[in-house]
Amino acid sequence: MTAQEVRLCGLLLQEHFGNVVEKVGTHLIRSGVLNLRALAHETKLPLDLVKKSLCVLVQHGMCTFGAGRRGPAGPVEYRINCEHVFHMLRYPRYIYTAKSLYGDTGELIVEEILQRGQMTMSSTVKTVADRLTHNMPEGQSMDYSEVVSVFSQLVETHFLQRCPPLASAGSSSSGAVDTPLPVATQPTEPENHPDCYKLPYINLTGQLLQSKHSSHTKKLFSGQPLCGDDGIYWQVNFQRFHLHFRDQAIISAVSCKLDQSSSEIVRTMLRMSEVTTPAHAAFTQALSANEIFRALLSSYNIARPILDQYLSLLVDDPMEFVGKTGDSGGGMYVVNLHRALANLARATLESVVQERFGSRSARIFRLLLRKRHLEQKQVEDFAMIPAKEAKDMLYKLLSENLVQLQEIPKTPDYAPSRTFYLYTVNQLPTARLLLQNCYKTVGNLIERRLYETKENKRLLEKSQRIEAILASLQATGAEAAQLTEVEEMITVPERQQLESLRHHINKLDSSENQVDETIFLLKSYINSTQASH
Amino acid sequence: MAGSRGRGRSQFSFSVDALGFGRGDSLPSSAHTPSPLYPPMQFRPVPLHTGEEVDYMLALKQELRASSKNLPFHIQAARTKTDVARYSDKYQNGETKNNCIEWSPDWSRMPKELCIKVRKPRKTVIGAKPQLTRKPKVAAGKEEALQKLEKREEEQHSEEEEDEEKKKQNEEEPDADEDYDEEELEDETDYIMSYFDNGEDFGADSEDNMDEAVY
C-alpha cells in the first residue's frame, strides 16, 4: 500500500465510521495482518473498542479474517481490503446507477445495503417499503411485492449477490450459514458459491399500513418471527457495477468519436454479451451481424446495409473498439474490451498532459506514445517545435516523471558522447503514477473540506439551530413577523459567509466525484493489464 | 554514470549547445529555497462537469455523509468522566459505553473472539433505524412531539434545552407516542429527564452566548 492510498483509506474510514475505526483501520493496513491482541496493544485502544471497530469493518466487507500463521489453533488474523475501502468513494455513483436502471425502489435497496454492509432480503424489503411509504402521500402505502420484484431483478442481473458462507473444509451448504467453527475461516469468493444468485423463499406478512409515526414498523422490525431467510445475507456486487461503468465509458467514447448510431450498435453488442462474457475477458463473445440486427431496438431505425456499413466503420477506426473475427453469419464481431480500456486510459493521460502543460507538450507526449523511442533531435523534427522550446518542454515532462530517458550505450563505458539518449513514454507506469496522483488529490480535497467545515463550525451550528427553531415555529403556526424575526438572527454577512461555505463544499464534493471517475478508468486499465498475465 | 573524460585533451563529453545555453551565457540561477508549496499554475483547470446527474450525485454524497454519522456503525469512544460520580448519572444513559455494541451483527459470521454484549437501550430499539432523508418529515415528527411537550409542561425552554430535547427526540423519534410516558417517568421518579440535566452541556460548544437570546 502506498502512502497516499493509506492516507485516503484513513480519511474515508474516518468520514464514515469515526476516529476509532480510522485508527484501527489505518494501523491494520500498515501492518498487513494482525491478530486482535496485537492490534489492541499496538493501537493502545481499549480492547472493546477494537472489537467493535473490527465488527463494523467485517460487517461492511472491508476486513477479512482467517486462521493465522500458526494455523487453526492460533489466534485469528485480520486483514483490511483496501480496494473495498476505496469503493466508499463511489457509493453515490452506484446508487445513481441503480436509480437509473430500476427507479426509486432500486435506488433505496442499493442504498440500504451499501450503508449496512450486508442485509437479509426480508429486512431490506421491509426497510425500503418503510421509506417509500413515508414519502408517499397519506393513505397510500408501498406493497412488499413490488419491492420484492425489484430486488429479484437486481439479483437476476447480478447487481446483488449473496454473501459467501464461512468456509469450512469440504462443506457445501445451500447458502445458509454453517455452524461456526472454533476459528471461523476465510469466507470463499462469492462467485464460487453455486447459490450465489438464488433468491430465498421469504414470506413477509401483508402490506405496510401507513401510519403517522413509524412506531408500527418498529414493532414489525423487532421481535419478528422468522421470515424464512435467516442467515442469508446479501451484498452489493461491486464487480458487476464496475462492468456496467466500463460499458458506459466505452459507449460514450464511441458516441464522442463517431456518432450516436454507432454508439447504439456498440451498446446493443455489449448488452447481448452481458451475461456470456466473463468478468476479466479481453473481448466479448463473437456476435454475428445477423444477431446484432435482430437485437437492435426498432427505435434506432437502422437498416441492415447501414448496420453493415457502421460495423465496418467501427472495425476500421484506429481506436479499435470493435474487431472482426470471422465472416460467418454476415460477419462475426467482438468488442475489444481491454484495448478499449487501454485507449481510454491513453486518452486520459494525454488530456492530463494537455491541461497541465499545454497543447504543444501534449503533442510531444502523443508523439512519444506512438513512436516509442525518440532522440531529442527527432522529437524536435517530428513535433515541429523549435529546438529550445522542445527541449524545455521535454525536460519539464521529464522532471514530472511523465517521460523517461532510456540510455543505449555504444561502448561498454557509458561515455555520454557515445551513448544514445532516447526519450520514451511507457503507458502502464505512467498510468500508475497518475493513479497515485489521483489518490493524493482526493485526499487533499477531503482534508480541505474538513478544514473548511472546522473553520466555520460555529456558524454552521448556529444556522442549524435557527433552522430547527424556524421549523418548529412553522409547525406551531407562528405569524410571519415571528418567522422573520428568527430569520434575522443570522446577519447578512453571516449569510454570505454561509453561502460561500456551501458553495465551496459543493465544489469540493463534486470534484471528488469527478476525480473518482478518473480513478475508476485508470484502475480498470491497470487491472486489465494484470488480468491478461 | 561518470563518463570518462574523452581520451586526451579537454574534450567535453557532451556538446555545449545540447545543454540549452551558449558558451558565454551565465548559468541558470540556482534555487535558494525549496520549491513553493502552491506553485502558480500555468493553465487554469478545466471547469467541473455540471448537469442534473452531477447535482444528484452531489446531493446523494452529502446525504450519505450526514446519515452515516447517525448509524450505529459510527463508533465513538466513551467519554471518560473525570468528575465526581453524580446522582444524575443514573439517569443519563445517552452516552455510549465501550463494552456494548449498538447494533446486533450476526455473530455466526464473525470470529467468536469479537463477540461483545449487544446494548439493549431503555428507550431506543435494537438495530438502527434508517435515517429518514426528507428533512421536513423529520422536522414534522420533532414538532409534534415538541407540541405535546409544550402543552404539557407550559414553560419556556431555553435554546439549549430545546436542542437536547430535539436530540433525545431524534433518538426516540418514532417512539414519541409510546415512550412518551417512559421519558417523563423514569424508574419510579416523578421527574422528567430534563430534571436530571446537570448542565454539563450548557455552553460547552460556544463561548460567546451574547448573540443568542436566552428565554
XYZ file of C-alpha atoms in Angstrom:
748
model
C 0.000 0.000 0.000
C 1.400 3.316 -0.969
C 1.413 6.216 1.448
C -1.265 8.028 -0.498
C -3.530 5.017 -0.517
C -3.175 4.551 3.219
C -3.917 8.211 3.799
C -7.013 8.098 1.633
C -8.245 4.938 3.343
C -7.848 6.632 6.684
C -9.787 9.683 5.601
C -12.620 7.621 4.152
C -12.894 5.439 7.231
C -12.941 8.492 9.434
C -15.654 10.125 7.416
C -17.993 7.178 7.540
C -17.165 5.393 10.754
C -15.402 7.831 13.037
C -11.974 8.233 14.540
C -11.785 4.948 16.363
C -12.374 2.822 13.292
C -9.967 5.009 11.381
C -7.209 4.394 13.879
C -7.785 0.665 13.899
C -8.104 0.519 10.136
C -5.013 2.533 9.288
C -2.895 0.599 11.715
C -4.104 -2.678 10.284
C -3.392 -1.512 6.730
C 0.119 -0.500 7.643
C 0.850 -3.726 9.465
C -0.662 -6.083 6.943
C -2.128 -8.814 9.107
C -2.572 -8.730 12.825
C -4.485 -10.574 15.447
C -6.800 -8.971 17.918
C -4.485 -8.751 20.892
C -1.605 -7.338 18.904
C -3.894 -4.793 17.305
C -5.263 -3.633 20.630
C -1.797 -3.467 22.112
C -0.283 -1.501 19.266
C -3.076 0.981 18.829
C -3.318 1.442 22.588
C -7.077 1.438 22.391
C -9.312 -0.458 24.808
C -9.965 -3.987 23.643
C -13.701 -3.454 23.420
C -13.359 -0.536 21.063
C -11.084 -2.571 18.831
C -13.607 -5.387 18.840
C -16.398 -3.009 17.881
C -14.338 -1.487 15.075
C -13.470 -4.882 13.683
C -17.124 -5.860 13.798
C -18.018 -2.794 11.779
C -15.270 -3.455 9.248
C -16.147 -7.116 8.861
C -19.810 -6.271 8.510
C -19.001 -3.979 5.613
C -16.734 -6.480 3.981
C -13.660 -4.304 4.352
C -11.884 -6.599 6.725
C -11.349 -10.279 6.228
C -10.289 -12.754 8.838
C -8.815 -16.159 8.762
C -6.679 -18.669 10.504
C -3.344 -17.114 11.098
C 0.178 -18.202 10.579
C 0.002 -20.567 13.489
C -2.744 -22.496 11.812
C -6.269 -23.106 13.061
C -5.097 -23.461 16.621
C -3.633 -19.983 16.724
C -5.356 -16.627 17.008
C -7.492 -15.283 14.188
C -5.749 -12.788 11.965
C -7.359 -9.810 10.311
C -6.575 -8.052 7.116
C -8.034 -4.957 5.511
C -9.116 -4.978 1.901
C -8.135 -1.520 0.684
C -9.993 -1.731 -2.596
C -13.189 -2.123 -0.681
C -12.492 0.998 1.315
C -11.979 2.951 -1.898
C -15.372 1.817 -3.086
C -16.877 4.058 -0.442
C -15.875 6.961 -2.628
C -18.086 5.609 -5.368
C -21.248 4.956 -3.389
C -23.179 7.864 -4.956
C -22.392 6.520 -8.405
C -23.628 3.046 -7.539
C -26.823 4.419 -6.101
C -27.423 6.678 -9.058
C -26.879 3.795 -11.466
C -29.398 1.697 -9.567
C -31.836 4.567 -9.744
C -31.408 4.987 -13.477
C -31.884 1.274 -14.074
C -34.517 0.325 -11.530
C -36.113 3.516 -10.326
C -36.522 4.792 -6.811
C -37.079 1.375 -5.322
C -33.857 0.069 -6.752
C -32.064 3.155 -5.556
C -33.254 2.687 -1.990
C -32.449 -1.010 -1.950
C -28.889 -0.418 -3.057
C -28.510 2.498 -0.665
C -29.685 0.446 2.289
C -27.419 -2.450 1.531
C -24.447 -0.175 0.933
C -24.925 1.571 4.242
C -25.420 -1.619 6.224
C -22.830 -3.742 4.519
C -24.879 -6.907 4.475
C -28.576 -7.410 4.919
C -31.098 -10.148 4.652
C -33.672 -9.873 1.928
C -36.587 -9.584 4.280
C -35.133 -6.751 6.329
C -34.138 -4.880 3.178
C -37.606 -5.204 1.728
C -39.229 -4.034 4.926
C -36.936 -1.069 5.404
C -37.270 0.076 1.825
C -41.035 -0.298 1.873
C -40.980 1.770 5.062
C -39.092 4.591 3.499
C -41.148 4.608 0.346
C -44.360 4.629 2.308
C -43.210 7.577 4.357
C -42.612 9.576 1.262
C -45.914 8.769 -0.279
C -48.979 10.880 0.284
C -51.377 9.957 3.046
C -53.318 6.807 2.627
C -51.092 5.153 0.112
C -48.607 2.539 1.030
C -45.967 0.509 -0.637
C -46.657 -3.077 -1.347
C -43.992 -5.557 -0.305
C -44.376 -7.488 -3.512
C -43.247 -4.548 -5.614
C -40.106 -4.172 -3.597
C -39.517 -7.897 -3.763
C -39.824 -7.855 -7.532
C -37.262 -5.062 -7.883
C -34.981 -6.931 -5.516
C -35.285 -10.041 -7.661
C -34.479 -8.064 -10.758
C -31.349 -6.735 -9.098
C -30.321 -10.264 -8.197
C -31.082 -11.640 -11.655
C -28.863 -9.073 -13.299
C -26.219 -9.899 -10.708
C -26.062 -6.463 -9.136
C -26.689 -8.046 -5.762
C -25.202 -11.282 -4.600
C -25.307 -13.483 -1.574
C -22.600 -13.078 0.965
C -20.434 -16.146 0.825
C -20.824 -18.501 3.748
C -17.898 -19.002 6.040
C -15.850 -21.767 4.542
C -15.405 -24.977 6.376
C -13.433 -27.869 4.975
C -15.474 -29.584 2.317
C -18.910 -28.341 3.248
C -21.352 -27.422 0.548
C -24.231 -25.723 2.174
C -27.214 -24.437 0.323
C -26.475 -20.906 1.224
C -27.341 -20.879 4.867
C -24.585 -20.114 7.254
C -22.823 -23.041 8.796
C -22.453 -23.511 12.481
C -19.417 -21.535 13.468
C -16.133 -23.310 13.840
C -13.881 -22.614 16.779
C -11.932 -20.372 14.499
C -14.014 -19.115 11.618
C -12.052 -19.267 8.435
C -11.878 -17.018 5.469
C -15.103 -16.700 3.501
C -14.776 -18.028 -0.001
C -15.157 -15.975 -3.121
C -18.829 -15.201 -3.606
C -18.775 -16.284 -7.219
C -17.604 -19.772 -6.369
C -20.719 -20.445 -4.451
C -23.336 -22.184 -6.576
C -26.292 -20.434 -4.997
C -24.789 -17.035 -5.324
C -27.753 -15.581 -7.072
C -30.546 -17.737 -5.823
C -33.384 -15.924 -4.176
C -34.599 -17.394 -0.925
C -38.238 -18.030 -0.286
C -39.410 -15.441 2.161
C -42.787 -14.856 3.495
C -43.486 -11.314 4.508
C -46.788 -10.656 6.070
C -49.060 -8.342 4.248
C -48.618 -4.789 3.373
C -47.298 -1.980 5.391
C -50.002 0.285 6.687
C -49.407 3.942 6.505
C -49.071 5.297 9.974
C -48.183 8.709 11.233
C -45.300 7.552 13.305
C -43.191 4.659 12.358
C -43.742 3.006 15.692
C -45.751 0.461 13.803
C -42.821 -0.525 11.697
C -40.589 -0.583 14.703
C -42.706 -3.335 16.123
C -42.534 -5.220 12.876
C -38.820 -4.997 12.901
C -38.019 -6.167 16.358
C -39.164 -9.475 17.661
C -40.383 -10.508 14.254
C -40.980 -14.176 13.588
C -38.501 -15.572 11.124
C -39.244 -14.721 7.561
C -37.678 -17.830 6.242
C -34.420 -16.391 5.071
C -32.472 -16.178 8.242
C -28.758 -16.268 7.761
C -28.812 -15.452 4.068
C -27.187 -12.098 3.636
C -26.930 -10.032 0.510
C -24.238 -7.643 -0.524
C -23.689 -5.346 -3.451
C -21.763 -6.945 -6.289
C -19.252 -4.222 -6.980
C -17.687 -6.033 -9.868
C -20.951 -6.051 -11.788
C -21.366 -2.334 -11.256
C -17.825 -1.801 -12.466
C -18.518 -3.773 -15.618
C -21.551 -1.596 -16.158
C -19.479 1.564 -15.731
C -16.882 0.228 -18.111
C -19.547 -0.426 -20.714
C -20.916 3.057 -20.244
C -17.470 4.547 -20.711
C -16.944 2.614 -23.949
C -20.338 3.602 -25.304
C -19.863 7.278 -24.556
C -16.378 7.169 -26.096
C -17.790 5.687 -29.272
C -20.534 8.264 -29.423
C -17.971 11.049 -28.978
C -15.616 9.672 -31.573
C -18.112 8.512 -34.177
C -21.780 9.195 -33.773
C -24.906 8.296 -31.889
C -25.950 5.382 -34.074
C -22.627 3.617 -33.803
C -22.769 4.009 -30.051
C -26.203 2.405 -30.069
C -24.815 -0.512 -32.027
C -21.991 -0.954 -29.543
C -24.499 -0.669 -26.709
C -26.551 -3.454 -28.239
C -23.499 -5.631 -28.659
C -22.465 -5.099 -25.066
C -25.947 -5.765 -23.797
C -26.132 -9.028 -25.674
C -22.874 -10.234 -24.226
C -23.503 -9.085 -20.656
C -24.108 -12.496 -19.183
C -21.997 -14.569 -21.541
C -18.752 -12.696 -21.120
C -16.684 -13.452 -18.022
C -15.549 -10.519 -15.937
C -11.928 -10.323 -16.999
C -12.316 -11.240 -20.626
C -10.290 -9.326 -23.164
C -13.162 -9.243 -25.616
C -16.784 -10.181 -25.690
C -18.216 -13.280 -27.264
C -18.347 -13.149 -31.023
C -21.654 -11.920 -32.310
C -22.816 -12.247 -35.878
C -24.161 -9.277 -37.742
C -27.492 -11.065 -38.120
C -27.859 -11.412 -34.374
C -26.956 -7.805 -33.843
C -29.513 -6.713 -36.378
C -32.205 -8.762 -34.699
C -31.310 -7.421 -31.285
C -31.266 -3.768 -32.313
C -34.200 -1.885 -30.973
C -36.523 -0.711 -33.691
C -36.438 2.793 -32.289
C -32.907 3.220 -33.608
C -34.176 2.761 -37.126
C -31.039 1.282 -38.595
C -31.451 -0.682 -41.787
C -29.425 -3.806 -42.474
C -26.987 -2.376 -45.056
C -26.488 0.687 -42.854
C -25.653 -1.608 -39.981
C -23.018 -3.322 -42.078
C -21.516 -0.001 -43.006
C -21.412 1.110 -39.407
C -19.803 -2.124 -38.342
C -17.068 -1.827 -40.952
C -16.541 1.779 -39.881
C -16.164 0.684 -36.280
C -13.713 -2.017 -37.257
C -11.580 0.362 -39.281
C -11.480 3.010 -36.621
C -7.976 3.394 -35.138
C -9.394 3.194 -31.638
C -10.185 -0.471 -32.332
C -13.302 -0.687 -30.232
C -14.803 -3.381 -32.405
C -12.965 -6.158 -34.166
C -13.986 -8.611 -36.828
C -13.197 -12.224 -36.097
C -14.882 -14.083 -38.898
C -17.235 -13.948 -41.821
C -19.974 -16.383 -40.939
C -23.458 -15.089 -40.306
C -22.770 -11.846 -42.076
C -19.567 -11.216 -40.167
C -18.590 -12.050 -36.608
C -17.795 -9.052 -34.459
C -16.405 -8.618 -30.993
C -15.931 -5.630 -28.756
C -12.285 -5.356 -27.734
C -12.664 -4.601 -24.075
C -9.070 -4.459 -22.983
C -7.983 -2.475 -25.962
C -10.816 -0.043 -25.439
C -9.765 0.401 -21.826
C -6.170 0.973 -22.876
C -7.271 3.587 -25.365
C -9.440 5.310 -22.820
C -6.549 5.373 -20.352
C -4.274 6.745 -23.034
C -6.767 9.487 -23.817
C -6.895 10.330 -20.116
C -3.109 10.598 -19.910
C -2.948 12.793 -22.991
C -5.664 15.038 -21.665
C -3.864 15.400 -18.331
C -0.659 16.441 -20.062
C -2.539 18.834 -22.254
C -4.289 20.544 -19.406
C -1.222 20.840 -17.255
C 1.484 21.669 -19.748
C -0.215 22.982 -22.843
C -1.075 21.599 -26.214
C 2.474 21.547 -27.582
C 3.725 19.452 -24.708
C 0.745 17.227 -25.336
C 1.832 16.920 -28.944
C 5.282 15.756 -27.827
C 3.678 13.320 -25.395
C 1.428 11.821 -28.049
C 4.370 11.569 -30.396
C 6.378 9.644 -27.867
C 3.429 7.357 -27.154
C 3.156 6.465 -30.794
C 6.798 6.307 -31.768
C 8.015 4.758 -28.528
C 11.671 5.883 -28.501
C 12.951 9.099 -29.998
C 16.097 11.116 -29.699
C 15.890 14.736 -28.780
C 16.612 15.891 -32.310
C 13.944 13.610 -33.703
C 11.407 14.921 -31.221
C 12.053 18.442 -32.368
C 11.689 17.455 -36.003
C 8.581 15.348 -35.724
C 6.761 17.675 -33.394
C 7.663 20.711 -35.500
C 8.539 22.727 -32.444
C 11.647 24.938 -32.258
C 14.584 23.273 -30.559
C 14.838 25.427 -27.483
C 11.162 25.165 -26.592
C 11.055 21.464 -27.330
C 13.998 20.974 -25.001
C 12.285 22.965 -22.310
C 9.075 21.017 -22.551
C 10.822 17.699 -22.645
C 12.792 18.485 -19.528
C 9.693 19.643 -17.739
C 7.871 16.434 -18.619
C 10.952 14.510 -17.557
C 11.059 16.229 -14.201
C 7.417 15.333 -13.658
C 8.266 11.724 -14.498
C 5.797 11.552 -17.339
C 8.572 10.900 -19.794
C 11.523 8.607 -19.197
C 15.028 8.606 -20.545
C 16.480 5.462 -21.952
C 20.214 5.181 -22.439
C 21.614 2.975 -25.138
C 25.378 2.836 -24.990
C 27.543 2.334 -28.000
C 30.575 1.469 -25.928
C 30.866 -0.534 -22.723
C 31.772 2.560 -20.763
C 28.741 4.729 -20.759
C 30.532 7.669 -22.269
C 27.965 10.381 -22.764
C 29.246 11.351 -26.176
C 28.929 7.783 -27.334
C 25.525 6.986 -25.887
C 22.113 7.357 -27.373
C 19.663 9.082 -25.100
C 16.151 8.221 -26.082
C 13.002 9.673 -24.666
C 10.161 7.292 -24.127
C 6.739 7.057 -22.562
C 5.502 3.832 -21.000
C 1.772 3.845 -20.710
C 1.354 1.468 -17.799
C 3.827 3.021 -15.326
C 2.565 6.472 -16.247
C -0.991 5.350 -15.582
C 0.061 4.062 -12.180
C 1.759 7.348 -11.441
C -1.359 9.268 -12.354
C -3.462 6.953 -10.263
C -1.361 7.750 -7.224
C -1.728 11.420 -8.046
C -5.483 10.941 -8.132
C -5.455 9.321 -4.705
C -3.436 12.208 -3.387
C -5.863 14.652 -4.983
C -8.879 13.073 -3.362
C -7.082 13.042 -0.031
C -6.324 16.728 -0.410
C -9.917 17.501 -1.349
C -11.253 15.694 1.688
C -8.806 17.379 4.012
C -9.655 20.772 2.622
C -13.337 20.098 3.091
C -12.761 19.053 6.696
C -10.724 22.178 7.249
C -13.412 24.434 5.803
C -16.064 22.779 7.911
C -13.995 23.069 11.042
C -13.248 26.737 10.461
C -16.897 27.585 10.196
C -18.194 25.141 12.742
C -19.753 27.752 14.973
C -21.547 29.368 12.102
C -22.851 26.052 10.811
C -24.169 25.057 14.205
C -25.866 28.384 14.615
C -27.568 28.091 11.263
C -28.733 24.580 12.105
C -30.229 25.774 15.343
C -32.012 28.626 13.608
C -33.414 26.231 11.032
C -34.695 23.937 13.726
C -36.372 26.801 15.513
C -37.897 28.015 12.278
C -39.243 24.574 11.516
C -40.790 24.218 14.921
C -42.305 27.679 14.754
C -43.763 26.993 11.374
C -45.373 23.836 12.617
C -46.997 25.635 15.500
C -48.311 28.203 13.075
C -46.422 31.294 14.060
C -47.036 34.507 12.199
C -44.754 35.843 9.529
C -43.421 38.501 11.875
C -42.055 35.931 14.288
C -40.518 33.974 11.442
C -38.735 36.970 10.021
C -37.549 37.865 13.474
C -35.953 34.485 13.858
C -34.517 34.594 10.381
C -32.885 37.882 11.137
C -30.899 36.267 13.888
C -28.474 35.374 11.161
C -26.940 38.584 9.970
C -26.394 39.326 6.305
C -22.592 38.940 6.282
C -23.046 35.649 8.120
C -25.494 34.585 5.481
C -22.996 35.425 2.788
C -20.327 33.515 4.599
C -22.612 30.519 4.866
C -23.463 30.758 1.217
C -19.842 30.833 0.137
C -19.056 27.971 2.500
C -21.799 25.881 0.988
C -20.560 26.732 -2.479
C -17.019 25.674 -1.604
C -18.099 22.418 -0.036
C -20.281 21.590 -3.009
C -17.410 22.255 -5.318
C -15.045 20.075 -3.302
C -17.559 17.237 -3.162
C -18.239 17.481 -6.850
C -14.526 17.393 -7.574
C -14.191 14.238 -5.504
C -16.850 12.564 -7.593
C -15.168 13.594 -10.780
C -11.693 12.504 -9.732
C -13.221 9.185 -8.762
C -14.295 8.681 -12.373
C -10.691 9.049 -13.468
C -9.600 6.687 -10.701
C -12.068 4.114 -11.956
C -10.831 4.353 -15.521
C -7.161 4.099 -14.641
C -7.746 1.290 -12.176
C -9.763 -0.695 -14.727
C -6.975 -0.290 -17.246
C -4.315 -1.387 -14.766
C -6.401 -4.376 -13.692
C -6.982 -5.365 -17.292
C -3.252 -5.498 -17.958
C -2.741 -7.616 -14.858
C -5.521 -9.999 -15.694
C -4.037 -10.897 -19.030
C -0.794 -12.004 -17.444
C 27.499 7.274 -14.984
C 30.594 9.318 -14.616
C 31.754 9.135 -18.150
C 35.433 9.137 -18.623
C 36.745 12.383 -19.934
C 37.494 11.760 -23.518
C 40.923 10.498 -24.232
C 43.461 13.175 -24.317
C 42.711 16.860 -24.422
C 39.922 18.792 -22.831
C 37.123 17.172 -24.696
C 33.809 17.568 -23.018
C 31.668 14.524 -23.197
C 28.607 16.461 -24.319
C 28.327 19.168 -26.894
C 27.711 22.525 -25.347
C 24.728 23.534 -27.412
C 22.878 20.430 -26.342
C 22.713 21.937 -22.901
C 20.374 24.664 -23.955
C 22.508 27.725 -23.489
C 25.546 29.132 -25.259
C 29.101 29.370 -24.121
C 29.189 32.848 -22.801
C 25.804 32.938 -21.122
C 25.536 32.789 -17.386
C 24.405 29.577 -15.806
C 20.726 29.331 -14.948
C 20.137 30.681 -11.467
C 20.272 28.084 -8.755
C 17.402 27.609 -6.402
C 17.916 29.118 -2.957
C 14.702 27.898 -1.372
C 12.637 24.764 -1.699
C 10.038 24.971 -4.415
C 6.886 26.714 -3.256
C 4.103 24.649 -1.703
C 1.486 26.028 -4.065
C 3.354 26.858 -7.268
C 1.483 29.168 -9.576
C -0.336 27.226 -12.229
C 0.450 27.832 -15.828
C -3.004 26.926 -17.074
C -6.305 27.221 -15.292
C -8.038 23.899 -14.656
C -11.000 22.910 -16.752
C -14.333 23.645 -15.021
C -16.193 20.800 -13.359
C -18.959 18.858 -15.041
C -22.407 20.206 -14.480
C -25.801 18.766 -15.042
C -28.633 17.001 -13.360
C -26.712 13.796 -12.887
C -23.814 15.578 -11.256
C -26.098 17.516 -8.928
C -27.977 14.411 -7.918
C -24.800 12.539 -7.089
C -23.563 15.517 -5.120
C -26.756 15.565 -3.072
C -26.502 11.807 -2.564
C -22.944 12.108 -1.361
C -23.794 14.748 1.191
C -26.824 12.852 2.426
C -24.821 9.657 2.812
C -22.201 11.503 4.773
C -24.745 13.039 7.095
C -26.676 9.834 7.632
C -23.613 7.705 8.257
C -22.917 9.797 11.330
C -26.172 8.625 12.859
C -25.803 4.971 12.122
C -24.582 2.673 14.900
C -21.524 1.905 12.796
C -20.147 5.293 13.676
C -18.142 4.403 16.717
C -17.156 6.919 19.315
C -15.057 6.290 22.317
C -16.947 6.686 25.545
C -16.156 9.883 27.330
C -14.309 9.208 30.497
C -15.833 11.110 33.340
C -13.080 12.607 35.391
C -15.520 14.281 37.728
C -17.127 13.111 40.891
C -19.795 10.473 40.415
C -23.164 12.135 40.431
C -26.669 11.073 41.213
C -27.854 12.260 37.839
C -25.501 9.803 36.139
C -28.025 7.124 36.832
C -30.494 8.836 34.559
C -28.117 9.855 31.849
C -27.884 6.866 29.642
C -27.494 8.591 26.339
C -23.778 8.013 26.437
C -22.198 5.146 24.609
C -20.311 2.655 26.608
C -17.245 0.895 25.400
C -18.304 -2.593 26.277
C -21.559 -2.660 24.342
C -22.167 -2.600 20.659
C -25.128 -0.657 19.403
C -26.275 -2.965 16.688
C -26.651 -6.689 16.579
C -24.471 -8.340 13.990
C -24.857 -11.924 13.035
C -22.322 -13.458 15.395
C -22.191 -16.669 13.442
C -20.487 -14.821 10.630
C -17.845 -13.266 12.811
C -14.973 -14.742 14.749
C -16.014 -15.752 18.230
C -13.460 -13.511 19.865
C -15.193 -10.380 18.586
C -18.380 -11.200 20.413
C -19.426 -8.310 22.560
C -22.519 -7.520 24.545
C -25.282 -6.040 22.446
C -26.661 -2.949 24.007
C -30.300 -3.026 24.902
C -31.132 0.595 25.341
C -34.066 1.515 27.510
C -35.620 3.853 25.065
C -34.355 3.057 21.615
C -34.698 -0.112 19.640
C -32.094 -2.704 18.831
C -30.859 -2.133 15.359
C -30.590 1.191 13.748
C -33.471 2.923 12.161
C -32.836 4.027 8.629
C -32.309 7.709 8.584
C -35.227 9.496 7.047
C -33.806 11.610 4.339
C -36.602 14.055 3.995
C -35.931 16.932 6.303
C -39.460 18.335 6.602
C -40.738 14.946 7.657
C -38.131 14.670 10.318
C -38.934 18.134 11.486
C -42.612 17.229 11.465
C -42.004 14.340 13.842
C -39.989 16.558 16.096
C -42.600 19.255 16.042
C -45.426 17.015 17.071
C -43.513 15.710 20.000
C -42.479 19.215 20.853
C -46.023 20.412 20.624
C -47.153 17.850 23.140
C -44.313 18.639 25.446
C -45.000 22.320 25.307
C -48.613 21.861 26.097
C -47.904 19.606 28.995
C -45.111 21.451 30.582
C -46.213 25.041 29.951
C -42.857 26.530 30.405
C -40.429 28.292 28.148
C -37.466 26.195 27.118
C -34.093 27.714 26.741
C -32.472 27.196 23.404
C -30.044 24.647 24.706
C -32.743 22.648 26.360
C -34.669 22.616 23.144
C -31.639 21.207 21.442
C -31.244 18.497 23.991
C -34.873 17.642 23.704
C -34.535 17.518 19.978
C -31.539 15.266 20.263
C -33.376 12.932 22.550
C -36.467 13.137 20.407
C -34.348 12.276 17.423
C -33.152 9.142 19.088
C -36.603 8.031 20.003
C -38.479 9.981 17.445
C -40.732 7.221 16.184
C -41.434 6.134 19.693
C -42.608 9.536 20.675
C -46.086 8.325 21.453
C -45.494 5.091 23.255
C -42.361 6.022 25.061
C -43.506 9.420 25.940
C -44.556 8.292 29.350
C -41.322 6.458 29.807
C -39.449 9.578 29.139
C -41.236 11.522 31.786
C -41.280 8.952 34.473
C -38.003 7.261 34.711
C -37.564 4.473 37.206
C -40.121 5.404 39.797
C -39.154 9.046 39.935
C -41.613 11.779 39.389
C -39.282 13.933 37.404
C -38.846 14.232 33.656
C -35.487 13.728 32.043
C -34.567 17.353 31.866
C -34.654 17.471 35.657
C -31.517 15.389 35.650
C -29.779 17.596 33.191
C -26.766 18.624 35.182
C -25.930 21.476 32.895
C -22.716 19.954 31.629
C -23.664 20.584 28.057
C -24.752 24.139 28.637
C -22.451 26.481 26.791
C -19.967 23.714 26.188
C -19.848 24.355 22.457
C -19.725 28.061 22.008
C -18.102 30.557 24.252
C -19.969 33.659 23.224
C -23.577 33.353 24.162
C -24.153 37.008 23.687
C -25.822 36.754 20.345
C -28.218 34.034 21.400
C -31.101 35.231 23.418
C -31.911 33.150 26.424
C -35.572 32.757 27.070
